[in-house]
CSV table of C-alpha atoms and ligand atoms in Angstrom, one decimal:
chain,number,residue,atom,x,y,z
K,1,MET,CA,112.6,104.2,100.0
K,2,LYS,CA,108.9,104.0,101.1
K,3,ARG,CA,108.0,101.8,103.8
K,4,SER,CA,104.5,100.8,104.1
K,5,VAL,CA,103.5,98.6,107.2
K,6,ILE,CA,100.7,95.7,106.0
K,7,ASP,CA,101.3,92.7,108.0
K,8,ILE,CA,103.2,92.8,111.1
K,9,LEU,CA,105.9,90.3,109.5
K,10,ASP,CA,106.6,93.4,107.5
K,11,LEU,CA,108.7,94.0,110.5
K,12,THR,CA,112.0,92.8,111.7
K,13,PRO,CA,113.0,91.8,115.0
K,14,ALA,CA,115.3,94.9,114.9
K,15,GLU,CA,112.8,96.7,113.6
K,16,LEU,CA,110.2,96.5,116.1
K,17,GLU,CA,113.1,96.0,119.5
K,18,ALA,CA,113.9,100.1,117.5
K,19,LEU,CA,109.9,101.1,117.7
K,20,ILE,CA,110.0,99.6,121.3
K,21,ALA,CA,112.9,102.1,122.6
K,22,THR,CA,111.3,104.7,120.4
K,23,ALA,CA,108.3,103.9,122.5
K,24,LEU,CA,109.7,103.7,126.0
K,25,ASP,CA,112.2,106.8,124.9
K,26,ILE,CA,108.8,108.9,124.0
K,27,ILE,CA,106.8,108.0,127.4
K,28,ASP,CA,110.1,108.9,129.3
K,29,HIS,CA,110.3,112.1,126.8
K,30,PRO,CA,107.3,113.2,125.5
K,31,ASP,CA,108.7,116.9,125.2
K,32,GLN,CA,110.9,115.7,123.2
K,33,TYR,CA,108.4,114.6,120.5
K,34,ALA,CA,105.8,117.0,120.8
K,35,ARG,CA,106.9,119.0,117.4
K,36,ARG,CA,108.9,115.9,115.3
K,37,CYS,CA,106.0,116.1,113.1
K,38,ALA,CA,105.5,119.8,112.4
K,39,GLY,CA,103.9,119.8,109.1
K,40,LYS,CA,103.1,116.4,108.5
K,41,LYS,CA,99.4,115.5,107.3
K,42,LEU,CA,98.8,112.2,108.3
K,43,ALA,CA,95.6,111.2,106.5
K,44,THR,CA,93.4,108.9,108.1
K,45,LEU,CA,91.3,106.9,105.2
K,46,PHE,CA,88.4,104.5,107.2
K,47,PHE,CA,86.1,102.5,104.7
K,48,GLU,CA,84.7,101.5,107.4
K,49,PRO,CA,84.0,102.8,111.1
K,50,SER,CA,86.4,102.3,113.9
K,51,THR,CA,86.7,104.8,116.1
K,52,ARG,CA,88.8,103.4,118.6
K,53,THR,CA,91.6,102.8,116.3
K,54,ARG,CA,91.0,106.2,114.1
K,55,LEU,CA,91.3,108.3,117.3
K,56,SER,CA,94.4,106.1,118.1
K,57,PHE,CA,96.2,106.9,115.0
K,58,GLU,CA,94.9,110.8,115.6
K,59,ALA,CA,96.0,111.0,118.6
K,60,ALA,CA,99.5,109.8,118.2
K,61,MET,CA,99.9,112.2,115.1
K,62,TYR,CA,98.7,115.4,117.0
K,63,GLU,CA,101.1,114.3,120.2
K,64,LEU,CA,104.0,114.5,117.8
K,65,GLY,CA,102.9,118.0,116.2
K,66,GLY,CA,101.5,117.4,113.1
K,67,SER,CA,98.1,117.4,111.5
K,68,VAL,CA,95.6,115.2,110.6
K,69,LEU,CA,92.8,114.6,107.4
K,70,SER,CA,90.6,112.7,108.6
K,71,VAL,CA,88.1,110.9,106.3
K,72,THR,CA,85.9,108.9,108.3
K,73,ASP,CA,83.4,108.2,105.4
K,74,ALA,CA,85.7,106.9,102.4
K,75,ALA,CA,83.3,104.3,101.6
K,76,SER,CA,80.4,106.3,101.0
K,77,SER,CA,82.8,109.3,99.8
K,78,SER,CA,84.8,107.5,97.0
K,79,ALA,CA,84.1,103.3,96.4
K,80,SER,CA,80.1,104.6,96.4
K,81,LYS,CA,81.3,106.3,93.2
K,82,GLY,CA,83.2,103.8,91.8
K,83,GLU,CA,86.6,105.3,92.5
K,84,SER,CA,88.9,102.1,92.9
K,85,VAL,CA,91.5,101.8,96.5
K,86,SER,CA,94.3,102.3,93.8
K,87,ASP,CA,92.9,105.9,92.6
K,88,THR,CA,91.8,107.4,96.5
K,89,ALA,CA,95.6,106.1,97.3
K,90,LYS,CA,96.8,107.9,94.3
K,91,VAL,CA,94.8,111.3,95.2
K,92,VAL,CA,95.5,111.3,99.3
K,93,SER,CA,99.2,110.6,98.2
K,94,CYS,CA,99.1,114.7,97.0
K,95,TYR,CA,97.7,116.0,100.5
K,96,ALA,CA,99.4,113.7,103.2
K,97,ASP,CA,102.9,112.5,104.1
K,98,ILE,CA,101.4,108.9,105.6
K,99,ILE,CA,98.4,107.1,105.1
K,100,ALA,CA,96.6,105.1,107.9
K,101,MET,CA,94.1,103.0,106.4
K,102,ARG,CA,91.1,100.8,107.4
K,103,HIS,CA,89.4,98.8,105.0
K,104,PRO,CA,87.0,96.1,105.3
K,105,LYS,CA,88.2,93.7,102.1
K,106,GLU,CA,91.2,91.6,102.7
K,107,GLY,CA,94.7,93.0,100.8
K,108,ALA,CA,93.2,96.6,100.3
K,109,ALA,CA,95.9,97.9,102.2
K,110,LEU,CA,98.2,96.2,100.2
K,111,VAL,CA,97.2,98.1,97.0
K,112,ALA,CA,97.0,101.1,98.7
K,113,ALA,CA,100.6,101.3,99.4
K,114,GLN,CA,101.4,100.0,95.7
K,115,ALA,CA,99.4,102.6,94.1
K,116,ALA,CA,100.5,105.3,97.4
K,117,SER,CA,103.7,107.3,96.7
K,118,ILE,CA,103.6,107.9,100.4
K,119,PRO,CA,103.7,105.0,103.3
K,120,VAL,CA,100.9,103.6,104.2
K,121,ILE,CA,100.2,101.7,107.4
K,122,ASN,CA,97.3,99.2,107.5
K,123,ALA,CA,94.6,100.4,110.1
K,124,GLY,CA,93.0,96.8,109.5
K,125,ASP,CA,91.7,95.4,106.3
K,126,GLY,CA,88.9,92.8,107.2
K,127,GLY,CA,89.8,89.8,108.6
K,128,HIS,CA,93.2,89.8,107.7
K,129,CYS,CA,95.9,92.2,109.6
K,130,HIS,CA,96.4,94.7,111.7
K,131,PRO,CA,99.3,95.2,112.7
K,132,THR,CA,99.6,98.6,115.0
K,133,GLN,CA,97.2,96.5,117.1
K,134,THR,CA,99.6,93.9,117.3
K,135,LEU,CA,102.3,96.3,118.2
K,136,ALA,CA,99.9,98.0,121.1
K,137,ASP,CA,100.0,94.0,122.3
K,138,LEU,CA,104.1,93.7,122.5
K,139,LEU,CA,104.3,97.1,124.1
K,140,THR,CA,102.6,95.7,127.0
K,141,ILE,CA,103.8,91.8,126.9
K,142,ARG,CA,107.6,94.3,126.8
K,143,ARG,CA,106.2,96.7,129.2
K,144,GLU,CA,104.6,94.1,132.0
K,145,LYS,CA,106.8,91.4,131.7
K,146,GLY,CA,109.9,92.5,130.6
K,147,ALA,CA,111.0,90.2,127.6
K,148,PHE,CA,109.0,88.7,124.8
K,149,SER,CA,110.4,84.9,126.1
K,150,GLY,CA,109.9,82.2,128.1
K,151,LEU,CA,106.2,82.8,128.8
K,152,THR,CA,103.4,80.4,128.7
K,153,ILE,CA,100.6,82.8,126.5
K,154,GLY,CA,96.9,81.9,126.8
K,155,LEU,CA,94.9,82.8,124.2
K,156,CYS,CA,90.8,82.6,124.9
K,157,GLY,CA,87.5,82.8,122.8
K,158,ASP,CA,86.9,83.5,119.0
K,159,LEU,CA,90.8,81.9,118.0
K,160,LYS,CA,89.4,80.9,114.3
K,161,PHE,CA,88.3,84.2,113.1
K,162,GLY,CA,90.6,86.5,115.7
K,163,ARG,CA,93.1,88.1,113.5
K,164,THR,CA,94.6,89.4,116.7
K,165,VAL,CA,95.7,86.2,118.2
K,166,HIS,CA,96.8,84.7,114.7
K,167,SER,CA,98.9,88.2,114.5
K,168,LEU,CA,100.3,88.4,118.0
K,169,ILE,CA,101.1,84.2,117.5
K,170,ASN,CA,103.0,85.6,114.4
K,171,ALA,CA,105.0,87.7,116.1
K,172,MET,CA,105.6,85.9,119.4
K,173,ALA,CA,106.8,83.0,117.8
K,174,ARG,CA,109.7,84.8,116.6
K,175,TYR,CA,111.0,84.5,119.8
K,176,PRO,CA,112.7,81.7,122.2
K,177,ASP,CA,111.0,79.8,124.9
K,178,ASN,CA,107.3,80.6,124.4
K,179,ARG,CA,104.6,78.0,125.0
K,180,PHE,CA,100.7,79.2,123.6
K,181,VAL,CA,97.5,77.4,125.8
K,182,LEU,CA,95.0,77.9,123.6
K,183,ILE,CA,91.7,78.0,125.2
K,184,SER,CA,88.4,78.1,122.9
K,185,PRO,CA,85.0,75.9,122.0
K,186,GLU,CA,85.0,73.5,119.7
K,187,GLU,CA,83.7,75.6,117.0
K,188,LEU,CA,86.4,78.3,117.4
K,189,LYS,CA,89.5,76.6,117.7
K,190,LEU,CA,92.6,77.6,116.3
K,191,PRO,CA,92.5,77.3,112.4
K,192,SER,CA,95.1,74.4,111.4
K,193,TYR,CA,97.4,76.2,109.2
K,194,VAL,CA,98.8,78.9,111.4
K,195,LYS,CA,99.1,75.0,114.4
K,196,LYS,CA,101.0,73.9,111.3
K,197,ASP,CA,102.3,76.3,109.2
K,198,VAL,CA,103.4,79.1,112.7
K,199,LEU,CA,103.8,76.2,115.8
K,200,ALA,CA,104.1,72.6,114.1
K,201,GLU,CA,106.9,74.2,111.8
K,202,ARG,CA,109.1,75.3,114.3
K,203,GLY,CA,108.6,73.2,117.0
K,204,ILE,CA,106.8,75.4,119.7
K,205,PRO,CA,105.3,73.7,122.5
K,206,TYR,CA,101.3,74.7,122.5
K,207,VAL,CA,97.6,72.7,124.2
K,208,GLN,CA,94.6,73.2,123.5
K,209,THR,CA,91.5,73.2,125.9
K,210,THR,CA,88.0,74.7,126.4
K,211,SER,CA,88.4,75.3,129.9
K,212,LEU,CA,90.1,78.5,131.1
K,213,GLU,CA,90.3,77.3,134.8
K,214,GLU,CA,92.1,74.6,134.3
K,215,ALA,CA,94.8,76.5,132.3
K,216,MET,CA,94.7,79.5,134.2
K,217,PRO,CA,97.0,78.3,136.8
K,218,GLU,CA,100.4,78.5,134.2
K,219,LEU,CA,99.9,81.5,132.7
K,220,ASP,CA,101.9,84.4,132.6
K,221,VAL,CA,99.9,85.9,130.2
K,222,LEU,CA,96.5,86.0,129.0
K,223,TYR,CA,94.7,87.2,125.8
K,224,MET,CA,91.3,87.7,125.8
K,225,THR,CA,89.1,88.2,123.2
K,226,ARG,CA,85.8,88.9,121.8
K,227,VAL,CA,83.4,86.5,119.9
K,228,GLN,CA,82.7,88.7,117.0
K,229,ARG,CA,78.7,88.7,115.7
K,230,GLU,CA,79.6,89.6,112.1
K,231,ARG,CA,81.6,86.3,111.2
K,232,PHE,CA,78.6,84.3,111.8
K,233,PHE,CA,76.6,83.1,109.2
K,234,ASN,CA,73.5,82.3,111.7
K,235,GLU,CA,72.2,84.4,115.1
K,236,GLU,CA,71.6,80.9,116.7
K,237,ASP,CA,75.4,80.3,116.6
K,238,TYR,CA,76.9,83.6,118.0
K,239,LEU,CA,74.3,83.4,120.8
K,240,ARG,CA,75.4,80.0,121.4
K,241,LEU,CA,79.3,80.8,121.6
K,242,LYS,CA,79.2,84.3,122.4
K,243,ASP,CA,79.6,84.1,126.2
K,244,SER,CA,81.6,81.1,126.4
K,245,TYR,CA,84.1,82.4,128.4
K,246,ILE,CA,83.5,85.4,130.7
K,247,LEU,CA,86.7,86.4,133.1
K,248,ASP,CA,85.9,87.7,136.6
K,249,ALA,CA,87.8,87.8,139.6
K,250,ALA,CA,86.8,85.0,141.3
K,251,LYS,CA,88.4,83.3,138.0
K,252,LEU,CA,91.4,85.5,138.5
K,253,ARG,CA,92.0,84.0,142.1
K,254,THR,CA,93.8,80.4,140.7
K,255,ALA,CA,96.0,82.9,138.7
K,256,LYS,CA,99.4,84.1,138.7
K,257,SER,CA,100.0,87.2,141.0
K,258,ASP,CA,102.2,89.3,137.7
K,259,LEU,CA,99.3,87.6,135.3
K,260,CYS,CA,98.7,89.9,132.7
K,261,VAL,CA,95.5,90.0,131.3
K,262,MET,CA,95.1,91.7,127.8
K,263,HIS,CA,91.9,92.6,125.3
K,264,PRO,CA,92.1,94.1,122.1
K,265,LEU,CA,88.8,96.1,122.8
K,266,PRO,CA,86.1,96.6,122.8
K,267,ARG,CA,85.0,93.7,125.5
K,268,VAL,CA,81.1,92.6,125.3
K,269,ASN,CA,81.0,90.4,128.7
K,270,GLU,CA,84.1,88.5,127.9
K,271,ILE,CA,85.6,90.5,131.1
K,272,ALA,CA,83.2,91.4,134.1
K,273,VAL,CA,84.1,94.9,134.9
K,274,ASP,CA,84.9,94.2,138.8
K,275,VAL,CA,88.6,92.3,136.8
K,276,ASP,CA,89.0,96.4,136.1
K,277,ASP,CA,90.7,97.3,139.1
K,278,ASP,CA,92.6,94.0,140.0
K,279,PRO,CA,96.8,95.5,139.3
K,280,ARG,CA,96.7,91.7,136.7
K,281,ALA,CA,94.0,94.3,134.0
K,282,CYS,CA,96.2,95.5,131.4
K,283,TYR,CA,93.5,96.2,128.5
K,284,PHE,CA,93.4,100.0,128.9
K,285,LYS,CA,97.6,100.3,129.0
K,286,GLN,CA,97.0,98.3,126.0
K,287,VAL,CA,94.9,100.7,124.7
K,288,LEU,CA,97.6,104.1,125.4
K,289,ASN,CA,100.4,101.2,124.5
K,290,GLY,CA,99.2,101.1,121.1
K,291,LYS,CA,98.7,105.3,120.8
K,292,TYR,CA,102.7,105.2,121.5
K,293,MET,CA,103.5,103.0,119.4
K,294,ARG,CA,101.7,104.3,116.4
K,295,MET,CA,103.5,107.2,117.7
K,296,ALA,CA,107.0,105.3,116.6
K,297,LEU,CA,106.0,103.4,113.5
K,298,ILE,CA,105.1,107.1,112.2
K,299,LEU,CA,107.8,108.8,112.9
K,300,LYS,CA,110.1,105.5,111.5
K,301,LEU,CA,108.3,105.4,108.4
K,302,LEU,CA,108.2,109.2,108.1
K,303,GLU,CA,112.1,108.4,108.8
K,304,LEU,CA,111.8,111.6,111.1
E,1,MET,CA,98.3,68.8,60.9
E,2,ASN,CA,100.7,66.1,60.5
E,3,ILE,CA,101.4,65.7,64.5
E,4,ASP,CA,105.1,64.0,64.6
E,5,ALA,CA,106.7,66.6,62.7
E,6,ILE,CA,106.5,70.4,63.2
E,7,GLN,CA,108.1,72.6,61.5
E,8,ASN,CA,107.9,75.6,63.8
E,9,GLY,CA,106.3,75.3,67.1
E,10,ILE,CA,106.1,73.8,70.3
E,11,VAL,CA,105.8,70.4,71.8
E,12,ILE,CA,105.1,70.6,75.9
E,13,ASP,CA,105.8,66.9,76.7
E,14,HIS,CA,106.0,64.7,79.9
E,15,ILE,CA,102.8,66.2,81.3
E,16,THR,CA,101.5,63.8,83.6
E,17,ALA,CA,98.6,62.3,82.7
E,18,GLY,CA,95.5,63.8,82.6
E,19,ARG,CA,96.7,67.2,83.2
E,20,GLY,CA,96.9,68.0,79.5
E,21,MET,CA,93.5,69.3,78.8
E,22,ARG,CA,93.5,72.0,81.8
E,23,ILE,CA,96.7,73.2,80.3
E,24,TYR,CA,94.8,73.2,77.3
E,25,GLU,CA,92.7,75.3,78.4
E,26,LEU,CA,94.6,78.0,81.1
E,27,LEU,CA,97.2,78.6,78.1
E,28,GLY,CA,94.1,79.6,76.2
E,29,LEU,CA,94.5,77.4,72.9
E,30,ASP,CA,91.0,76.6,72.4
E,31,ALA,CA,90.8,80.1,71.3
E,32,LEU,CA,93.7,79.9,68.9
E,33,ASP,CA,93.7,80.2,65.1
E,34,VAL,CA,97.0,77.5,65.3
E,35,SER,CA,97.2,73.5,64.3
E,36,VAL,CA,97.0,72.2,68.1
E,37,ALA,CA,97.2,68.4,69.2
E,38,LEU,CA,96.6,67.1,72.5
E,39,ILE,CA,97.6,63.9,72.8
E,40,LYS,CA,96.6,61.6,76.0
E,41,ASN,CA,97.3,58.6,77.9
E,42,ALA,CA,100.7,58.7,75.4
E,43,VAL,CA,103.1,55.7,76.2
E,44,SER,CA,106.5,57.4,77.7
E,45,HIS,CA,109.5,56.2,76.8
E,46,GLN,CA,111.6,56.7,79.4
E,47,THR,CA,109.2,55.4,82.0
E,48,GLY,CA,106.9,53.1,80.1
E,49,GLY,CA,104.0,55.2,81.9
E,50,LYS,CA,101.4,57.2,80.6
E,51,LYS,CA,101.4,60.6,79.9
E,52,ASP,CA,100.1,63.5,77.7
E,53,ILE,CA,101.3,65.9,75.3
E,54,ILE,CA,100.6,69.0,73.1
E,55,LYS,CA,102.3,70.2,69.9
E,56,ILE,CA,101.5,73.4,69.0
E,57,ASP,CA,102.3,74.2,65.0
E,58,SER,CA,103.0,77.8,65.7
E,59,ASP,CA,106.5,80.3,66.9
E,60,MET,CA,103.8,81.4,69.7
E,61,SER,CA,105.3,82.5,73.0
E,62,VAL,CA,103.9,79.7,76.1
E,63,ASN,CA,103.0,81.3,79.6
E,64,PHE,CA,106.2,78.8,81.1
E,65,ASP,CA,104.4,79.7,84.6
E,66,VAL,CA,101.2,78.2,84.0
E,67,LEU,CA,103.4,74.8,82.9
E,68,GLY,CA,105.2,74.9,86.0
E,69,PHE,CA,102.0,75.7,88.0
E,70,VAL,CA,99.6,72.7,86.7
E,71,ASP,CA,102.8,70.3,85.9
E,72,PRO,CA,106.3,71.0,87.8
E,73,GLY,CA,108.1,68.4,85.3
E,74,VAL,CA,107.1,69.2,82.5
E,75,THR,CA,110.0,70.0,78.9
E,76,VAL,CA,109.2,72.1,76.6
E,77,ASN,CA,110.7,71.6,73.4
E,78,ILE,CA,111.2,74.5,71.0
E,79,ILE,CA,111.5,73.5,67.1
E,80,ARG,CA,112.5,75.6,64.6
E,81,ASP,CA,112.8,74.2,60.7
E,82,GLY,CA,112.1,71.1,62.4
E,83,GLN,CA,114.9,70.7,64.3
E,84,LEU,CA,114.9,70.5,67.7
E,85,VAL,CA,116.6,74.4,69.5
E,86,GLU,CA,115.9,74.2,72.6
E,87,LYS,CA,114.9,71.6,75.6
E,88,ARG,CA,113.9,73.0,78.8
E,89,ARG,CA,112.4,71.6,81.8
E,90,ILE,CA,109.9,73.3,83.3
E,91,ASP,CA,109.6,74.6,87.6
E,92,MET,CA,107.4,76.0,89.6
E,93,PRO,CA,107.3,79.5,89.7
E,94,GLU,CA,108.3,81.6,93.0
E,95,ARG,CA,104.9,84.0,91.3
E,96,LEU,CA,102.2,83.6,89.5
E,97,THR,CA,100.2,86.7,87.5
E,98,ASN,CA,96.9,86.7,85.9
E,99,VAL,CA,97.2,82.9,85.8
E,100,ILE,CA,94.4,82.0,88.2
E,101,ARG,CA,91.8,84.1,90.4
E,102,CYS,CA,91.5,84.4,94.3
E,103,LYS,CA,88.6,82.3,95.0
E,104,ASN,CA,88.3,84.3,98.8
E,105,PRO,CA,84.9,86.4,98.1
E,106,ARG,CA,86.3,88.9,101.3
E,107,CYS,CA,89.7,89.6,98.7
E,108,ILE,CA,90.3,92.5,97.9
E,109,THR,CA,90.9,91.4,94.3
E,110,SER,CA,87.2,90.5,94.0
E,111,THR,CA,86.2,94.4,93.8
E,112,GLU,CA,89.1,96.2,92.8
E,113,ARG,CA,89.3,96.9,89.1
E,114,ALA,CA,92.4,96.9,87.1
E,115,ILE,CA,94.1,95.1,89.5
E,116,ASP,CA,96.5,92.2,88.7
E,117,HIS,CA,96.0,88.6,90.2
E,118,VAL,CA,99.1,87.4,92.2
E,119,PHE,CA,100.1,84.5,93.7
E,120,LYS,CA,103.3,83.5,95.4
E,121,LEU,CA,104.9,80.3,95.9
E,122,THR,CA,104.8,79.6,99.9
E,123,ASP,CA,105.5,76.2,100.8
E,124,ARG,CA,107.7,74.6,98.0
E,125,LYS,CA,107.1,71.3,99.7
E,126,ASN,CA,103.8,71.1,99.5
E,127,LYS,CA,103.5,73.3,96.1
E,128,VAL,CA,101.3,75.9,98.0
E,129,TYR,CA,100.4,79.0,96.5
E,130,ARG,CA,98.8,82.3,98.2
E,131,CYS,CA,97.4,85.0,97.2
E,132,VAL,CA,99.3,88.3,98.4
E,133,TYR,CA,96.3,90.1,99.1
E,134,CYS,CA,95.1,88.0,101.5
E,135,GLU,CA,96.8,84.6,101.7
E,136,THR,CA,94.3,82.6,100.7
E,137,LYS,CA,96.1,79.5,99.3
E,138,ALA,CA,95.1,79.0,95.3
C,1,ZN,ZN1,93.0,86.9,97.6
């Protein structure tokens, strides 16, 4: 039975554990995986540019010994000719064994998965889901903190539009004894449906604050996000809010010594470069962890 | 059309007063070439309150999902040869296909051709339906 992954919640906690176990094994024994996908092809079907996500998928497939069919301008080559996402998925199913798809419209990956005869991995569908980013986040938390429970997790920046934040909350809400500190300007607060349907529904404690400094000392994880220009209707609001939170070495002085600082990247000004050499900075490790989790997910979906 | 006596057809009863017109529209009854009666603010014999009733003098099939979505709790009476042959209470459907469209302009359903508009019941208590593609509320 063909499986696709559109949303992080498509994976059960048990499946997630298995993926993490595979990723950790890949890290320890890369040689044993170097030919696992020999003869298999991954199609990276990108209807909007996202160089780093595409590179991560392609590096993952190459490290598994597979090959890659890369469509970087899917929008200009098919959509502009009026081809539907369904048809594109059916055509690509004839050439490849698995698809990683990025599309600006919400739900596009599900449409592709319903039409394709091969597994589809959602590599981002507009502001909706980006499950492999969350897989990267989860492996990072597991490797840095050793567990998914008993953590105080600070989420900082754009909590309104930040899909990686919503997805991480959804994923971490499945584990016991976590609490969330939601740090954002008034205008970019976490939407009430996430607070109500996910946090309140499960009795998960959370606090909302506008002050990163106040929250800092209690955090085990600090997840910084970028304020994205494309989410704003007017430039004025964007300019006013974009530098609301800037993490620098001085602000880290009150933080726990084993804090894990994360960011889905790319960053603009949210994290000063003077944080990069701090051992608590985990955002480049997060990139590497993303590749390992994509490798584990490709193996799972190809049933290898 | 004698609205009291239907020979072969359907009576949708116990519609919450005021919702009859919405059901009439969603069922596409305006486009049908059959006798239809929409009765507003009838007095319910059961409760003494007001209700709407739709009577369709035809053997057509009715999309029960529409009824369950707009007004769960309505009853459908199926009449054959002047006799009541079936009485059904209609509950909220788990899925709604091509009844309503997603309002989110960023949803793939706004551009993809030949796609079913599908909504899933995600919260029965609060009657919340969400688009299966983008999860926007109906
Ligand atoms: Zn939608």
